Amino acid sequence: MFDYTLCAEDGAARAGTFTTPHGDVRTPAFMPVGTVGTVKGLIMEEVERLGAGMVLANTYHLYLRPGHELVRRLGGLHAFMRWDGPILTDSGGFQVFSLASIREIHDDGVEFQSHIDGSRHAFTPESVMEIQRALGADVVMAFDECPPGGADRATAEAANRRTLAWLERCRDRFRELEDESEGPEQALFPVLQGNVYGDLRREHARSFRDMDDWPGYGIGGLSVGEAKGDMWRILELLHGELPDDRPRYLMGVGYPDDLLEAIARGCDLFDCVAPTRNARHGTAWTSEEGQVNLKAARFREDTRPIDPGCDCYTCSRYDRAYLRHLVVSAEWLQVRLLSIHNLRFLVRLGEEARRRIGDGTFDGWRRDWLERYRKQRSPA
Ligand SMILES: [Zn+2]
């Protein structure tokens, strides 16, 4: 049911097709984040019109509310959120480590307090597989320990050991669940850790490959506060360590420039809450002026679309002057219109990268694009 076909390469950049039970994902691809089973403010038909092939949902949030068993009884996440395309759920690990207020990490798992009502919970590698089975996403992620950015080597090493031990338990429970119940076809991706330590990253990747033939790989523990140069160095290293014929999902990235830099280093799938979060803050991406905040006075009578080169609904219909008015007035429509633009901006970047990889012009295009994008105007 799951397959990844590499269609073209340009340097380390890859264009491929990831086949899932709910359809094909043409990579490189940005996946809109539907944290609690909704891409904030948009109906799923709008998400589909953005060209998004696959969406992401968060295990931690859905486990706490409305609860994975309820989602299962209601037909699983696809039926519950009215999305027939592929879905990926994360393991909840990142949210436990970043959101939950109190936590204790043992070799067995993690105890934490809900950020909603303070109630106590525990995640183990096994329970995280059970929750993700109940949710029924196409791709499920293994439970990993993600140490904070800037963690010292000993901490990163310990987290790697634990993540590896947890991966074996995840895989065993995942297989048991597959055998014992009629349920969705799912693929389990392991999550590589190792922080910015090249040898730890390499060792982790090799241990994963020795353990099993995984249908894809998650790359975790990047974009968590380390220097950009460290992220690019690790991705370049991993490009040589990961199998060519499996998709690579760079977790939590990104912003448009990061997306292009990561595509250039061999990554295929991406997710980030930035498009919708920025929309709530009145911020939009443009290819000529970089990131702009529409609150700026210089947009007061600007009758151009956010990005003249963009084909999204917002850019085809509205000008900056009106959008600025919505932002200044804190109107609900601001979030919808800017989310549509920001999400389409990233999805389109993936589509364009794919085309460029296909015709062998990716690298020059990427350099020009980044130079233009980074030449930001100073705020008015
Ligand atoms: Zn647009």
Tab-separated table of N, CA and C in Angstrom, residues 182-235:
chain	number	residue	atom	x	y	z
A	182	GLU	N	-8.870	-5.670	12.501
A	182	GLU	CA	-9.174	-5.134	11.180
A	182	GLU	C	-9.065	-3.626	11.337
A	183	GLY	N	-8.187	-3.025	10.631
A	183	GLY	CA	-8.044	-1.588	10.816
A	183	GLY	C	-7.423	-0.981	9.585
A	184	PRO	N	-7.081	0.272	9.679
A	184	PRO	CA	-6.515	0.955	8.519
A	184	PRO	C	-5.123	0.431	8.186
A	185	GLU	N	-4.766	0.533	6.913
A	185	GLU	CA	-3.386	0.287	6.496
A	185	GLU	C	-2.564	1.478	6.949
A	186	GLN	N	-1.505	1.225	7.695
A	186	GLN	CA	-0.693	2.336	8.190
A	186	GLN	C	0.788	2.075	7.948
A	187	ALA	N	1.534	3.158	7.853
A	187	ALA	CA	2.988	3.065	7.749
A	187	ALA	C	3.593	3.728	8.982
A	188	LEU	N	4.586	3.078	9.562
A	188	LEU	CA	5.263	3.623	10.744
A	188	LEU	C	6.615	4.206	10.334
A	189	PHE	N	6.791	5.500	10.622
A	189	PHE	CA	8.079	6.163	10.364
A	189	PHE	C	8.836	6.314	11.693
A	190	PRO	N	10.094	5.945	11.751
A	190	PRO	CA	10.908	6.266	12.925
A	190	PRO	C	11.324	7.740	12.889
A	191	VAL	N	11.743	8.261	14.032
A	191	VAL	CA	12.161	9.667	14.115
A	191	VAL	C	13.625	9.738	14.528
A	192	LEU	N	14.437	10.276	13.629
A	192	LEU	CA	15.868	10.424	13.902
A	192	LEU	C	16.118	11.600	14.830
A	193	GLN	N	16.945	11.350	15.832
A	193	GLN	CA	17.372	12.429	16.723
A	193	GLN	C	18.901	12.532	16.672
A	194	GLY	N	19.464	13.276	17.612
A	194	GLY	CA	20.922	13.413	17.638
A	194	GLY	C	21.372	14.863	17.627
A	195	ASN	N	20.342	15.761	17.690
A	195	ASN	CA	20.681	17.178	17.822
A	195	ASN	C	21.633	17.622	16.708
A	196	VAL	N	22.663	18.408	17.054
A	196	VAL	CA	23.580	18.914	16.011
A	196	VAL	C	24.858	18.075	15.936
A	197	TYR	N	24.863	16.925	16.624
A	197	TYR	CA	26.080	16.108	16.688
A	197	TYR	C	26.101	15.114	15.525
A	198	GLY	N	26.967	15.395	14.567
A	198	GLY	CA	26.999	14.629	13.329
A	198	GLY	C	27.175	13.140	13.539
A	199	ASP	N	28.112	12.764	14.445
A	199	ASP	CA	28.355	11.328	14.628
A	199	ASP	C	27.156	10.643	15.267
A	200	LEU	N	26.449	11.365	16.162
A	200	LEU	CA	25.257	10.773	16.775
A	200	LEU	C	24.143	10.613	15.745
A	201	ARG	N	24.028	11.586	14.859
A	201	ARG	CA	23.027	11.501	13.786
A	201	ARG	C	23.314	10.294	12.889
A	202	ARG	N	24.580	10.156	12.518
A	202	ARG	CA	24.960	9.067	11.616
A	202	ARG	C	24.695	7.713	12.275
A	203	GLU	N	25.094	7.616	13.550
A	203	GLU	CA	24.927	6.369	14.295
A	203	GLU	C	23.437	6.011	14.410
A	204	HIS	N	22.596	7.048	14.673
A	204	HIS	CA	21.162	6.814	14.801
A	204	HIS	C	20.591	6.296	13.485
A	205	ALA	N	20.961	6.952	12.383
A	205	ALA	CA	20.450	6.547	11.071
A	205	ALA	C	20.854	5.109	10.759
A	206	ARG	N	22.081	4.764	11.073
A	206	ARG	CA	22.549	3.400	10.776
A	206	ARG	C	21.843	2.375	11.658
A	207	SER	N	21.628	2.715	12.939
A	207	SER	CA	20.915	1.782	13.830
A	207	SER	C	19.493	1.557	13.333
A	208	PHE	N	18.862	2.624	12.856
A	208	PHE	CA	17.480	2.490	12.341
A	208	PHE	C	17.460	1.549	11.140
A	209	ARG	N	18.418	1.760	10.252
A	209	ARG	CA	18.439	0.929	9.028
A	209	ARG	C	18.735	-0.525	9.368
A	210	ASP	N	19.564	-0.737	10.377
A	210	ASP	CA	19.863	-2.117	10.793
A	210	ASP	C	18.634	-2.779	11.403
A	211	MET	N	17.806	-1.981	12.072
A	211	MET	CA	16.670	-2.557	12.795
A	211	MET	C	15.584	-3.031	11.847
A	212	ASP	N	15.309	-2.254	10.792
A	212	ASP	CA	14.185	-2.616	9.929
A	212	ASP	C	14.242	-1.875	8.604
A	213	ASP	N	13.366	-2.301	7.699
A	213	ASP	CA	13.201	-1.611	6.413
A	213	ASP	C	11.987	-0.704	6.544
A	214	TRP	N	12.195	0.534	6.948
A	214	TRP	CA	11.095	1.448	7.243
A	214	TRP	C	10.518	2.040	5.961
A	215	PRO	N	9.215	2.315	5.958
A	215	PRO	CA	8.609	2.905	4.752
A	215	PRO	C	8.943	4.383	4.555
A	216	GLY	N	9.535	5.008	5.553
A	216	GLY	CA	9.923	6.409	5.455
A	216	GLY	C	10.626	6.808	6.738
A	217	TYR	N	11.214	7.985	6.745
A	217	TYR	CA	11.990	8.432	7.910
A	217	TYR	C	11.579	9.831	8.330
A	218	GLY	N	11.365	10.024	9.627
A	218	GLY	CA	11.171	11.357	10.170
A	218	GLY	C	12.514	11.886	10.646
A	219	ILE	N	12.761	13.151	10.373
A	219	ILE	CA	13.975	13.794	10.884
A	219	ILE	C	13.530	14.795	11.937
A	220	GLY	N	13.779	14.463	13.203
A	220	GLY	CA	13.339	15.308	14.305
A	220	GLY	C	14.497	16.070	14.909
A	221	GLY	N	14.181	16.899	15.902
A	221	GLY	CA	15.218	17.571	16.657
A	221	GLY	C	15.968	18.643	15.890
A	222	LEU	N	15.390	19.119	14.770
A	222	LEU	CA	15.981	20.261	14.068
A	222	LEU	C	14.953	21.390	14.065
A	223	SER	N	15.443	22.592	13.782
A	223	SER	CA	14.572	23.765	13.853
A	223	SER	C	14.037	23.938	15.276
A	224	VAL	N	14.858	23.587	16.260
A	224	VAL	CA	14.478	23.758	17.659
A	224	VAL	C	15.414	24.750	18.353
A	225	GLY	N	15.943	25.693	17.574
A	225	GLY	CA	16.757	26.750	18.167
A	225	GLY	C	18.227	26.676	17.811
A	226	GLU	N	18.642	25.641	17.061
A	226	GLU	CA	20.055	25.553	16.679
A	226	GLU	C	20.342	26.554	15.548
A	227	ALA	N	21.627	26.796	15.278
A	227	ALA	CA	21.981	27.695	14.176
A	227	ALA	C	21.584	27.036	12.861
A	228	LYS	N	21.180	27.872	11.889
A	228	LYS	CA	20.754	27.336	10.593
A	228	LYS	C	21.843	26.483	9.962
A	229	GLY	N	23.080	26.955	10.077
A	229	GLY	CA	24.193	26.219	9.477
A	229	GLY	C	24.291	24.796	10.010
A	230	ASP	N	23.957	24.621	11.290
A	230	ASP	CA	23.994	23.283	11.883
A	230	ASP	C	22.913	22.397	11.259
A	231	MET	N	21.740	23.005	11.039
A	231	MET	CA	20.659	22.215	10.434
A	231	MET	C	21.057	21.748	9.036
A	232	TRP	N	21.620	22.661	8.229
A	232	TRP	CA	21.987	22.279	6.861
A	232	TRP	C	23.086	21.221	6.866
A	233	ARG	N	24.032	21.359	7.775
A	233	ARG	CA	25.130	20.381	7.864
A	233	ARG	C	24.574	18.989	8.193
A	234	ILE	N	23.631	18.914	9.151
A	234	ILE	CA	23.059	17.614	9.527
A	234	ILE	C	22.268	17.010	8.358
A	235	LEU	N	21.516	17.865	7.649
A	235	LEU	CA	20.728	17.330	6.529
A	235	LEU	C	21.641	16.812	5.415
